[in-house]
């Protein structure tokens, strides 16, 4: 049993490391490709469409040609009422988020992303999936104050880029809430390949409209360089990020994922100042982000307590580990989220670029091991 637990713990840390590397890599790679100072491909919608087209094509091959997984039964009613609106907001979040790279630095973007819990909470309250709570509201207020201070201290503050990024954050928050409201009420479960199979092509179609209006005329009159290997590797990194997120969600718990997200943000802020010298961080930036981070940490603590409170306590700890281990072995080649289990609202939510994955059940092994390791 000890050997099994140690192996699981090692795999957990390996998956987390892969996720942090790929997530940071995709963000920095996108910035490098889009920035006029570097690769100079200032067409964020086009880049996002390349990612969606590539992901959808790979998912099609895996499902229809190589038959790695079986397609789910998707009716027109479910597709129209669930997949389409989720894909629309997913496409919007990617469009606005990638466009922000043209105007503001990666470091400042990561600081603004501290607003994600605020946006998710607001959207959840509006949609009726969460209730207003004083403890959560105070944390949201602390996060907002921190982001405002950080924005005030930004040397290269750009209102256009800030509006794009904040709009993208709220679009992503609404997508997360819609995923819970629409898909879970329909009882629909999607593995990561099926998620890409249905969501990526639909997002591609939504992006085609703003692309035709905003970027197609620019592409006709300007000389746009296109390097196949640059865009292929960039899309491949985005696809790999999707699957790394699947591995992380399947092996870890809410605490681990949230800590990894905070660690990734700090790494990104530090790396961006090295890779992109024009990105400068002021003392006020750091103070504001630290305040926002305190609010995020307190919010995560509340959510983790909610998760623990919702966990069944009838089984003993060894029994739960044994059951989870057997379940992992049986489902190692198939992703099957437990819709009737923990809610994404208090579960492991990963908000990341190019990641339309449906929130899965959490692994009791990952949660237990993190708790034992911390002790």
XYZ file of C-alpha atoms in Angstrom:
375
model
C 0.000 0.000 0.000
C 2.817 2.425 0.892
C 4.553 1.695 -2.416
C 1.298 2.331 -4.308
C 0.759 5.627 -2.475
C 4.336 6.793 -3.097
C 4.021 5.980 -6.799
C 0.787 7.941 -6.970
C 2.370 10.897 -5.201
C 5.355 10.912 -7.590
C 3.015 10.788 -10.603
C 1.001 13.662 -9.136
C 4.057 15.892 -8.911
C 5.201 14.885 -12.402
C 1.800 15.780 -13.871
C 1.780 19.086 -11.990
C 5.259 19.915 -13.310
C 4.188 19.090 -16.867
C 1.082 21.251 -16.466
C 3.042 24.238 -15.111
C 5.641 23.975 -17.899
C 3.066 23.642 -20.687
C 0.764 26.330 -19.322
C 3.610 28.818 -18.902
C 5.022 27.810 -22.281
C 1.759 28.369 -24.153
C 1.280 31.830 -22.647
C 4.854 32.949 -23.338
C 4.793 31.373 -26.820
C 1.557 33.155 -27.716
C 2.989 36.461 -26.522
C 6.144 35.926 -28.598
C 4.182 35.026 -31.741
C 1.706 37.906 -31.436
C 4.084 40.652 -30.326
C 5.134 43.108 -33.078
C 8.560 43.289 -31.411
C 9.293 39.581 -31.905
C 7.687 37.177 -34.408
C 5.258 39.920 -35.421
C 2.036 38.055 -36.139
C -0.430 40.556 -34.610
C -3.523 38.530 -35.540
C -4.877 36.981 -32.312
C -8.119 35.703 -33.855
C -6.214 33.934 -36.623
C -3.852 32.343 -34.106
C -6.777 31.173 -31.964
C -8.514 29.723 -35.027
C -5.351 27.790 -35.876
C -5.398 26.301 -32.373
C -9.076 25.376 -32.583
C -8.784 23.940 -36.084
C -5.773 21.830 -35.141
C -7.358 20.569 -31.913
C -10.617 19.703 -33.659
C -8.752 17.876 -36.437
C -6.709 15.799 -33.977
C -9.856 14.963 -31.981
C -11.595 13.900 -35.212
C -8.704 11.551 -36.062
C -8.669 10.044 -32.566
C -12.432 9.427 -32.531
C -13.432 8.714 -36.127
C -10.262 7.258 -37.655
C -8.209 5.628 -34.892
C -11.248 5.073 -32.632
C -9.280 5.728 -29.450
C -12.513 6.676 -27.683
C -16.143 6.340 -28.684
C -18.159 9.482 -29.487
C -20.895 10.369 -27.023
C -24.541 10.409 -28.009
C -25.101 14.035 -28.877
C -28.603 15.109 -29.818
C -29.275 18.300 -31.744
C -31.144 19.732 -28.752
C -28.180 19.196 -26.405
C -25.727 20.497 -28.990
C -27.768 23.642 -29.649
C -28.569 24.450 -26.026
C -25.314 23.346 -24.348
C -22.322 23.006 -26.673
C -23.067 26.078 -28.797
C -23.323 28.668 -25.973
C -20.359 27.158 -24.120
C -18.281 27.235 -27.313
C -19.307 30.833 -27.981
C -18.060 32.070 -24.607
C -14.972 29.882 -24.832
C -14.130 31.407 -28.214
C -14.760 34.884 -26.814
C -12.472 34.333 -23.820
C -9.641 33.146 -26.084
C -10.171 35.971 -28.551
C -10.146 38.712 -25.920
C -7.369 37.088 -23.899
C -5.030 36.680 -26.868
C -5.768 40.200 -28.102
C -4.652 41.571 -24.735
C -1.106 40.328 -25.512
C -0.855 43.016 -28.164
C -1.343 45.807 -25.635
C -0.146 44.760 -22.166
C 2.615 42.621 -20.684
C 2.367 38.971 -19.647
C 3.153 39.951 -16.036
C 0.282 42.450 -15.878
C -2.050 39.950 -17.565
C -1.289 37.405 -14.835
C -2.015 40.033 -12.204
C -5.355 40.813 -13.815
C -6.182 37.100 -13.843
C -6.447 37.302 -10.075
C -9.924 38.647 -10.871
C -11.054 35.210 -12.079
C -12.562 34.151 -8.711
C -14.404 37.485 -8.570
C -15.817 37.027 -12.075
C -16.763 33.394 -11.443
C -18.519 34.233 -8.169
C -20.465 37.104 -9.760
C -21.567 34.948 -12.702
C -22.495 32.056 -10.405
C -24.679 34.350 -8.290
C -26.330 35.832 -11.391
C -27.022 32.373 -12.831
C -28.282 31.060 -9.492
C -25.629 28.363 -8.972
C -24.184 30.107 -5.924
C -25.561 32.302 -3.167
C -24.172 35.635 -1.947
C -21.974 35.025 1.083
C -20.336 37.616 3.300
C -17.080 35.667 3.677
C -16.690 35.207 -0.071
C -17.750 38.794 -0.786
C -15.067 40.179 1.550
C -12.433 38.097 -0.251
C -13.677 39.296 -3.620
C -13.444 42.892 -2.399
C -9.843 42.305 -1.248
C -8.920 40.820 -4.636
C -10.490 43.739 -6.491
C -8.661 46.320 -4.363
C -5.371 44.520 -4.973
C -5.903 44.441 -8.742
C -6.778 48.155 -8.753
C -3.566 48.974 -6.866
C -1.556 46.766 -9.204
C -3.117 48.471 -12.243
C -2.338 51.894 -10.799
C 1.306 50.873 -10.440
C 1.592 49.541 -14.013
C 4.095 51.679 -15.946
C 2.850 50.657 -19.391
C -0.832 50.676 -18.467
C -3.059 50.396 -21.528
C -6.810 50.791 -21.140
C -7.588 48.873 -24.355
C -5.530 45.843 -23.351
C -6.936 45.917 -19.828
C -10.525 45.997 -21.114
C -9.793 43.086 -23.481
C -8.292 40.997 -20.683
C -11.027 41.711 -18.125
C -13.712 40.995 -20.748
C -11.996 37.701 -21.543
C -11.938 36.822 -17.836
C -15.683 37.399 -17.473
C -16.361 35.421 -20.679
C -14.361 32.509 -19.278
C -16.169 32.767 -15.935
C -19.521 32.623 -17.706
C -18.338 29.585 -19.669
C -17.452 27.792 -16.429
C -20.859 28.541 -14.938
C -22.680 27.522 -18.124
C -20.747 24.259 -18.150
C -22.138 23.477 -14.723
C -25.666 24.725 -15.389
C -26.181 23.291 -18.873
C -24.098 20.151 -19.238
C -24.551 18.767 -15.753
C -28.293 19.307 -15.765
C -28.422 17.352 -19.026
C -26.349 14.584 -17.456
C -23.767 14.837 -20.246
C -20.188 13.741 -19.570
C -17.342 14.425 -21.974
C -13.796 13.128 -21.908
C -11.098 15.584 -23.083
C -11.035 14.202 -26.626
C -14.805 14.447 -26.974
C -14.695 17.945 -25.490
C -12.302 19.059 -28.207
C -14.263 17.139 -30.841
C -17.454 19.097 -30.152
C -16.239 22.415 -28.729
C -13.190 23.226 -30.891
C -14.973 23.200 -34.309
C -17.896 25.191 -32.920
C -15.493 27.754 -31.426
C -13.715 27.929 -34.789
C -16.999 28.860 -36.495
C -17.739 31.580 -33.920
C -14.274 33.049 -34.383
C -14.747 33.149 -38.155
C -17.174 36.079 -37.884
C -14.911 38.564 -36.057
C -11.963 37.288 -38.131
C -13.733 38.143 -41.386
C -14.552 41.656 -40.175
C -11.433 42.562 -38.205
C -8.454 40.580 -39.501
C -9.134 39.405 -43.035
C -8.878 42.945 -44.499
C -5.569 43.450 -42.675
C -4.177 40.192 -44.003
C -4.979 41.251 -47.554
C -3.128 44.562 -47.422
C -0.121 43.728 -45.226
C 2.745 41.309 -45.542
C 2.096 38.616 -42.945
C 4.831 36.079 -42.397
C 3.730 32.488 -41.940
C 6.125 29.841 -40.655
C 4.561 26.361 -40.670
C 6.757 24.949 -37.919
C 6.167 27.923 -35.633
C 2.386 27.611 -35.858
C 2.412 23.811 -35.797
C 4.504 23.697 -32.612
C 2.411 26.472 -31.077
C -0.845 24.592 -31.761
C 0.736 21.347 -30.555
C 1.671 22.988 -27.240
C -1.910 24.224 -26.828
C -3.237 20.711 -27.507
C -0.753 19.157 -25.079
C -1.895 21.631 -22.426
C -5.441 20.276 -22.719
C -4.315 16.736 -22.020
C -1.971 17.776 -19.215
C -4.940 19.456 -17.531
C -6.878 16.190 -17.847
C -4.017 14.326 -16.143
C -3.767 16.904 -13.355
C -7.513 16.909 -12.646
C -7.621 13.113 -12.638
C -4.755 12.745 -10.170
C -4.915 15.696 -7.800
C -7.322 17.592 -5.594
C -8.552 21.119 -5.151
C -5.729 22.192 -2.833
C -2.992 20.939 -5.151
C -4.454 22.507 -8.267
C -5.006 25.899 -6.673
C -1.495 25.965 -5.184
C -0.054 24.953 -8.569
C -1.988 27.777 -10.219
C -0.570 30.365 -7.831
C 2.943 28.960 -8.309
C 2.537 29.068 -12.075
C 1.479 32.731 -11.953
C 4.565 33.725 -9.964
C 6.823 31.760 -12.343
C 5.194 33.419 -15.337
C 5.577 36.900 -13.899
C 9.274 36.264 -13.220
C 9.952 34.598 -16.595
C 8.134 37.274 -18.576
C 10.391 40.003 -17.210
C 13.432 37.989 -18.336
C 12.175 36.923 -21.767
C 10.490 40.225 -22.576
C 12.744 43.017 -21.207
C 10.149 45.687 -21.940
C 7.991 44.138 -19.196
C 8.850 46.011 -16.013
C 7.399 45.359 -12.573
C 7.065 48.170 -10.046
C 6.833 47.976 -6.290
C 3.187 49.006 -6.466
C 2.577 46.109 -8.900
C 3.960 43.654 -6.378
C 2.073 45.165 -3.431
C -1.221 45.170 -5.332
C -0.754 41.605 -6.587
C 0.210 40.420 -3.080
C -3.009 41.919 -1.699
C -5.045 40.296 -4.479
C -3.261 37.017 -3.871
C -4.208 37.113 -0.186
C -7.854 37.370 -1.245
C -7.428 34.494 -3.710
C -5.772 32.283 -1.078
C -8.563 32.981 1.406
C -11.153 32.271 -1.287
C -9.416 28.967 -2.134
C -9.406 28.048 1.555
C -13.168 28.569 1.748
C -13.745 26.497 -1.380
C -11.515 23.683 -0.166
C -13.452 23.597 3.120
C -16.654 23.314 1.075
C -15.169 20.382 -0.849
C -14.147 18.571 2.334
C -17.566 19.167 3.862
C -19.230 17.599 0.815
C -17.057 14.461 0.864
C -18.584 11.206 2.145
C -17.205 10.078 5.496
C -18.772 6.642 5.761
C -15.763 4.764 4.371
C -12.490 4.575 6.206
C -9.453 6.222 4.653
C -7.798 2.947 3.459
C -11.085 1.806 1.931
C -11.473 5.081 0.011
C -7.889 4.863 -1.273
C -8.424 1.257 -2.365
C -11.653 2.107 -4.164
C -10.085 5.113 -5.908
C -7.038 3.112 -6.943
C -9.186 0.387 -8.498
C -11.304 3.012 -10.220
C -8.207 4.710 -11.632
C -6.960 1.381 -13.023
C -10.306 0.557 -14.613
C -10.685 4.008 -16.152
C -7.046 4.628 -17.122
C -7.975 4.635 -20.797
C -11.288 6.427 -20.437
C -12.254 9.698 -18.804
C -15.609 9.503 -17.083
C -16.528 12.504 -14.932
C -18.857 11.825 -12.066
C -21.651 14.276 -12.750
C -23.491 13.291 -9.617
C -20.460 13.891 -7.448
C -18.700 17.073 -6.515
C -19.777 20.291 -8.091
C -17.328 22.209 -10.241
C -18.278 25.237 -8.173
C -16.307 23.846 -5.248
C -14.120 21.369 -7.101
C -10.954 21.513 -9.113
C -11.356 24.304 -11.587
C -8.460 25.009 -13.916
C -8.853 28.199 -15.895
C -6.278 28.216 -18.610
C -5.598 29.119 -22.187
C -6.920 26.727 -24.836
C -8.582 24.482 -22.277
C -12.276 23.687 -22.900
C -12.217 20.597 -20.703
C -15.177 19.637 -18.564
C -14.391 19.565 -14.841
C -13.880 16.005 -13.643
C -14.221 14.257 -10.348
C -11.335 14.762 -7.953
C -9.047 11.997 -6.843
C -9.263 11.193 -3.129
C -5.732 9.818 -3.399
C -4.356 13.166 -4.549
C -6.146 15.050 -1.787
C -5.109 12.569 0.870
C -1.478 12.545 -0.202
C -1.219 16.328 -0.255
C -2.631 16.473 3.253
C -0.220 13.802 4.510
C 2.719 15.441 2.759
C 1.916 18.832 4.263
C 1.674 17.293 7.703
